[in-house]
Short mmCIF file of C-alpha atoms in Angstrom, two decimals:
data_model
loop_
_atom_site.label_atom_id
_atom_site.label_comp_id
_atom_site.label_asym_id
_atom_site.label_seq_id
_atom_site.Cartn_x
_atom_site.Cartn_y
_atom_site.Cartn_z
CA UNK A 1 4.84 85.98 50.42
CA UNK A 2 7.08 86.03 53.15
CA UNK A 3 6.37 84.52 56.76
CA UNK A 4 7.07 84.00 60.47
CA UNK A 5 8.26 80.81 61.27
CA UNK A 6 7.84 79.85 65.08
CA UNK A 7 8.72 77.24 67.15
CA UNK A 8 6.50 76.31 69.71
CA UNK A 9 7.49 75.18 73.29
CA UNK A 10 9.60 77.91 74.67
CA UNK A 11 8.69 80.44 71.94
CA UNK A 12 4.98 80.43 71.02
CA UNK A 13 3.75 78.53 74.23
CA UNK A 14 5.07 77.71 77.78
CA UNK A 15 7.74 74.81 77.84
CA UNK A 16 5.62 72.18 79.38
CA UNK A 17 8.21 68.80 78.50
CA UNK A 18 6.38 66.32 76.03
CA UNK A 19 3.08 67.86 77.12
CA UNK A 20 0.18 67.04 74.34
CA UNK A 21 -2.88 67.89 77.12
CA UNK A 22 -4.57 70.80 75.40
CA UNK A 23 -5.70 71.77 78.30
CA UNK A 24 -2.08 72.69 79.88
CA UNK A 25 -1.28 74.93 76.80
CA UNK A 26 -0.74 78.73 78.00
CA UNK A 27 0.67 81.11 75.31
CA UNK A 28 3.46 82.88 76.23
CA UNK A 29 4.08 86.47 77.59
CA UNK A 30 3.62 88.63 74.25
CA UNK A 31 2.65 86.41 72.14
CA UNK A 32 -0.91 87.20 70.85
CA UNK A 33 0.39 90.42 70.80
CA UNK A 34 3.51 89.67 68.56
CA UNK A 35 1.35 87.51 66.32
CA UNK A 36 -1.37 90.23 66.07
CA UNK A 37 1.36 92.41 64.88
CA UNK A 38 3.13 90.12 62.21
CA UNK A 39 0.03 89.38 60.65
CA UNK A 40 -1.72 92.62 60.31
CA UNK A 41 1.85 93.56 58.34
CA UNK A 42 0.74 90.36 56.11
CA UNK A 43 3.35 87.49 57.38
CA UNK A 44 2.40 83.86 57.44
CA UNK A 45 2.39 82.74 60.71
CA UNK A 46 3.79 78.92 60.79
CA UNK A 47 4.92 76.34 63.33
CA UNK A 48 8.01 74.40 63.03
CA UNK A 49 8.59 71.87 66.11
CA UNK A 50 11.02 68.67 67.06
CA UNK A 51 8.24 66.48 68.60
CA UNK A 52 10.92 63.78 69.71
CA UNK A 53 7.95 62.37 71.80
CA UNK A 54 6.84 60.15 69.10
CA UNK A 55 9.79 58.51 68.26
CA UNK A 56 10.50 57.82 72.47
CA UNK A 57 6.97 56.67 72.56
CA UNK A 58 5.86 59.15 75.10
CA UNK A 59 2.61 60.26 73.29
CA UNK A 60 1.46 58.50 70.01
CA UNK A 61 1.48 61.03 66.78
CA UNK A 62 -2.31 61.04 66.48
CA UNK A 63 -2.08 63.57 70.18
CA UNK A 64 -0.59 66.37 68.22
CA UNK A 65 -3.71 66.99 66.27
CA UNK A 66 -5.16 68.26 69.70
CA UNK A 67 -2.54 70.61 70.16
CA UNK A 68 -2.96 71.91 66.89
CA UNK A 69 -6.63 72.56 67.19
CA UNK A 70 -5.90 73.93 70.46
CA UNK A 71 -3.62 76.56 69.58
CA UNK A 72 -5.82 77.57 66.65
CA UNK A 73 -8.67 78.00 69.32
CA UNK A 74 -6.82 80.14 71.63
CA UNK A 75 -5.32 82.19 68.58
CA UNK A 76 -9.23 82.35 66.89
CA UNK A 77 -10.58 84.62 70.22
CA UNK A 78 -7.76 86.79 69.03
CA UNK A 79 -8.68 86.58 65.21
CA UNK A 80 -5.38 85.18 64.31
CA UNK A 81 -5.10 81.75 62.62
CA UNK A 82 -1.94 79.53 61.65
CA UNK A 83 -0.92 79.33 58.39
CA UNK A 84 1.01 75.82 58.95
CA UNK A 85 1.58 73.58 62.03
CA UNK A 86 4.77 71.26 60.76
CA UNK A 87 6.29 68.54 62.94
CA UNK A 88 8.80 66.47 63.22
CA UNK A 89 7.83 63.55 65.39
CA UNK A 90 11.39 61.71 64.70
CA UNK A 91 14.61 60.95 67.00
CA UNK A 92 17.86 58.73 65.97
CA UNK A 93 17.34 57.02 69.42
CA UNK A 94 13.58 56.55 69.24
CA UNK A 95 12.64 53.26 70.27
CA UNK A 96 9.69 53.10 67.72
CA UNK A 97 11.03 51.78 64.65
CA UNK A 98 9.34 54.06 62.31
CA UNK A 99 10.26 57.30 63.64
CA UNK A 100 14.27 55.73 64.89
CA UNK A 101 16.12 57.88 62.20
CA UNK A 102 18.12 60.44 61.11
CA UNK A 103 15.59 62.63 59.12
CA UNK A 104 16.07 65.79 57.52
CA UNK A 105 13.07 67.51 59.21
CA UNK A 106 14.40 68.05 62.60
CA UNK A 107 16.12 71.15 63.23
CA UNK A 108 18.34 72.13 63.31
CA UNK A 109 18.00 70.75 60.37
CA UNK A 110 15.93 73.33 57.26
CA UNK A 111 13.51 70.18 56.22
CA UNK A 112 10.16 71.71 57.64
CA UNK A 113 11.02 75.22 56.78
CA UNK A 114 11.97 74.43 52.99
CA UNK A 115 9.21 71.77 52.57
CA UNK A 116 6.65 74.52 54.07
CA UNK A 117 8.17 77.26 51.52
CA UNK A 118 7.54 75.11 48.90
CA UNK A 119 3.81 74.00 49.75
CA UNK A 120 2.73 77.89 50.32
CA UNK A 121 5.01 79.57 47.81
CA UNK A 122 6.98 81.27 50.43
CA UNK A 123 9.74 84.10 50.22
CA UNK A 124 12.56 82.60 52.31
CA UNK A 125 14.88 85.47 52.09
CA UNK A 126 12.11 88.09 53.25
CA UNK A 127 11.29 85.39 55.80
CA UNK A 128 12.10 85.02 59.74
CA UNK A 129 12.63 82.40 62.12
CA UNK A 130 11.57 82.92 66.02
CA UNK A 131 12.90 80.11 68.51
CA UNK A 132 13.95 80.04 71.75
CA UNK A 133 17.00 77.41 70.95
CA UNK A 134 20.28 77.50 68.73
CA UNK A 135 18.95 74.27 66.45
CA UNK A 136 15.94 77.63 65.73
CA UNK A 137 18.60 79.74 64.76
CA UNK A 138 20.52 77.12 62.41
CA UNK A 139 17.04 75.89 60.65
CA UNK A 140 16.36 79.05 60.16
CA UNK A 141 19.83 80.30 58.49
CA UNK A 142 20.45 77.23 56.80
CA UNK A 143 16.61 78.05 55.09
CA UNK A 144 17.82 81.40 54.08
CA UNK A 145 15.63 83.27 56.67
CA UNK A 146 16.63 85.70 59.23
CA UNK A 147 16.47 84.42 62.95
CA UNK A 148 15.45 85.84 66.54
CA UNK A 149 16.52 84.08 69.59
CA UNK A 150 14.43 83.96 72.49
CA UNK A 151 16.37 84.61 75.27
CA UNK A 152 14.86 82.87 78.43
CA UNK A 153 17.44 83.20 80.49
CA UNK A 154 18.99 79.74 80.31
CA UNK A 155 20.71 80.13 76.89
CA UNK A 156 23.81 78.78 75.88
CA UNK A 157 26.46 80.97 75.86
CA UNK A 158 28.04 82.69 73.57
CA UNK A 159 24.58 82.33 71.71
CA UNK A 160 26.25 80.64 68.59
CA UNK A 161 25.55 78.44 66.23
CA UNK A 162 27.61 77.05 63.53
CA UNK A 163 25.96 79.20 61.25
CA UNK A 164 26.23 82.22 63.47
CA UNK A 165 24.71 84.01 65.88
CA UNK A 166 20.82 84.91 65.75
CA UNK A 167 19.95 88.55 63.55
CA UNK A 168 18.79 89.77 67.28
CA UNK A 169 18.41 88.56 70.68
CA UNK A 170 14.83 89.24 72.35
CA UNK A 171 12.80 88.31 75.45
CA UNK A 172 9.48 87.49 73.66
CA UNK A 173 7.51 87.43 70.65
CA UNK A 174 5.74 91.29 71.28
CA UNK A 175 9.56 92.69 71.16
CA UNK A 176 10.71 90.56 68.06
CA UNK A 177 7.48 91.42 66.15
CA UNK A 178 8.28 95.33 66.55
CA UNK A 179 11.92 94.63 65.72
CA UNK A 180 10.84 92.81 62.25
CA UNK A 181 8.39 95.38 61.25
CA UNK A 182 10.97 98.04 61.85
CA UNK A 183 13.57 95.92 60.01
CA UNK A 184 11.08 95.17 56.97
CA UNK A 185 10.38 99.44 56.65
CA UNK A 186 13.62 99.95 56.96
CA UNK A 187 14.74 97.72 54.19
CA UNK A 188 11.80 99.06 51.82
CA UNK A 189 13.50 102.45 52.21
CA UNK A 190 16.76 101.46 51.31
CA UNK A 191 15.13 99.45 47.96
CA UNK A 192 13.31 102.68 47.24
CA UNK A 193 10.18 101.50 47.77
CA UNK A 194 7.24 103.22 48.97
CA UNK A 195 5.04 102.28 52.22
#
C-alpha cells in the first residue's frame, strides 16, 4: 500500500519553533483539504519529524504524545486519522546524553521512512514525501519515494539537494494532493491499467 509521508512544522502545521503546547497547533492553509484528498484515493497518511528539542532539552520526549493526540483530534472533526506519527527526538549536539548522537532517523536521513515501510508493509516506490525543507526532499529520495517541496517563500535556492531537486514545487498540501492524484492516474494509464 503506498502512502503520504509528511513532515509536520512547516508542512502539515504552522512552524511554531520547538512548540509542544497543543493548544498553539493550527493546521496549515490546505491541509485538511489535501489530506481529505490523499486518503479518499487510499494513501497512508504518516508523519515523519526532526524533534531536535529533546536532545537540546527544550521539552522532555513524553510532550510529543500531546501533539500527537492533538493533531489526531483536529484531523478526527474532519474524519481523517494518521496512519503513523514517527519522530526523531535526536541531535549530535544535544546536551542530553541519550539523545547526543548521530542517528540514522533524522532526515535527511531515510531511517523513519524505511523503518515505517517496514512496520505497515508500505510501497516505497508508489510512495511520496511532502516537506517544506531540502533534508524532506533527500529522506524522501534516498527512501525511494517521490518528493514535493513546500515552497514558503524562504527556500533555499536553487531548491537542490544532493539527491536532486524535489518531483514538484508547491505552495501547500491542497495543490500537491491534486498533483499526486493526477500523477498516480496518469501512471495507471501508461501501465495499462484500468481506473
Amino acid at each position: 500500500m503506498p502512502a503520504i509521508f509528511l513532515d509536520k512544522d512547516g508542512t502539515l502545521i504552522e512552524n511554531v519553533p520547538n512548540n509542544v503546547d497543543p493548544q498553539l497547533i493550527e493546521m496549515k492553509i490546505g491541509a485538511i483539504e489535501g489530506l481529505q484528498i490523499l486518503s479518499k484515493a487510499g494513501y497512508k497518511l504518516i508523519v515523519i519529524t526532526n524533534q531536535s528539542g529533546v536532545a537540546r532539552d527544550y521539552f522532555p520526549e513524553s510532550a510529543l504524545a500531546g501533539v500527537e493526540a492533538r493533531l489526531n483530534e483536529i484531523l478526527e472533526k474532519a474524519d481523517l486519522s494518521l496512519d503513523g506519527f514517527y519522530y526523531c527526538p535526536h541531535h549530535p549536539n544535544g546536551v542530553i546524553s541519550e539523545y547526543a548522537i548521530a542517528c540514522e532517523c533524522r532526515k535527511p536521513k531515510p531511517g523513519l521512512i524505511l523503518r515505517a515501510a517496514s512496520e505497515q508493509n508500505i510501497d516505497l516506490a508508489n510512495s511520496w514525501f511532502i516537506g517544506d525543507n531540502l533534508s524532506d526532499v533527500e529522506a524522501g529520495h534516498s527512501a525511494g519515494c517521490k518528493t514535493i517541496l513546500i515552497d514558503q517563500g524562504n527556500q533555499y535556492q536553487p531548491q537542490m539537494s544532493r539527491l536532486g531537486i524535489a518531483d514538484y514545487i508547491l505552495v501547500n498540501l491542497s495543490i500537491a494532493a491534486q498533483v499526486i492524484c493526477k500523477h498516480s492516474i496518469s501512471n495507471f494509464r501508461v501501465s495499462g491499467m484500468e481506473l
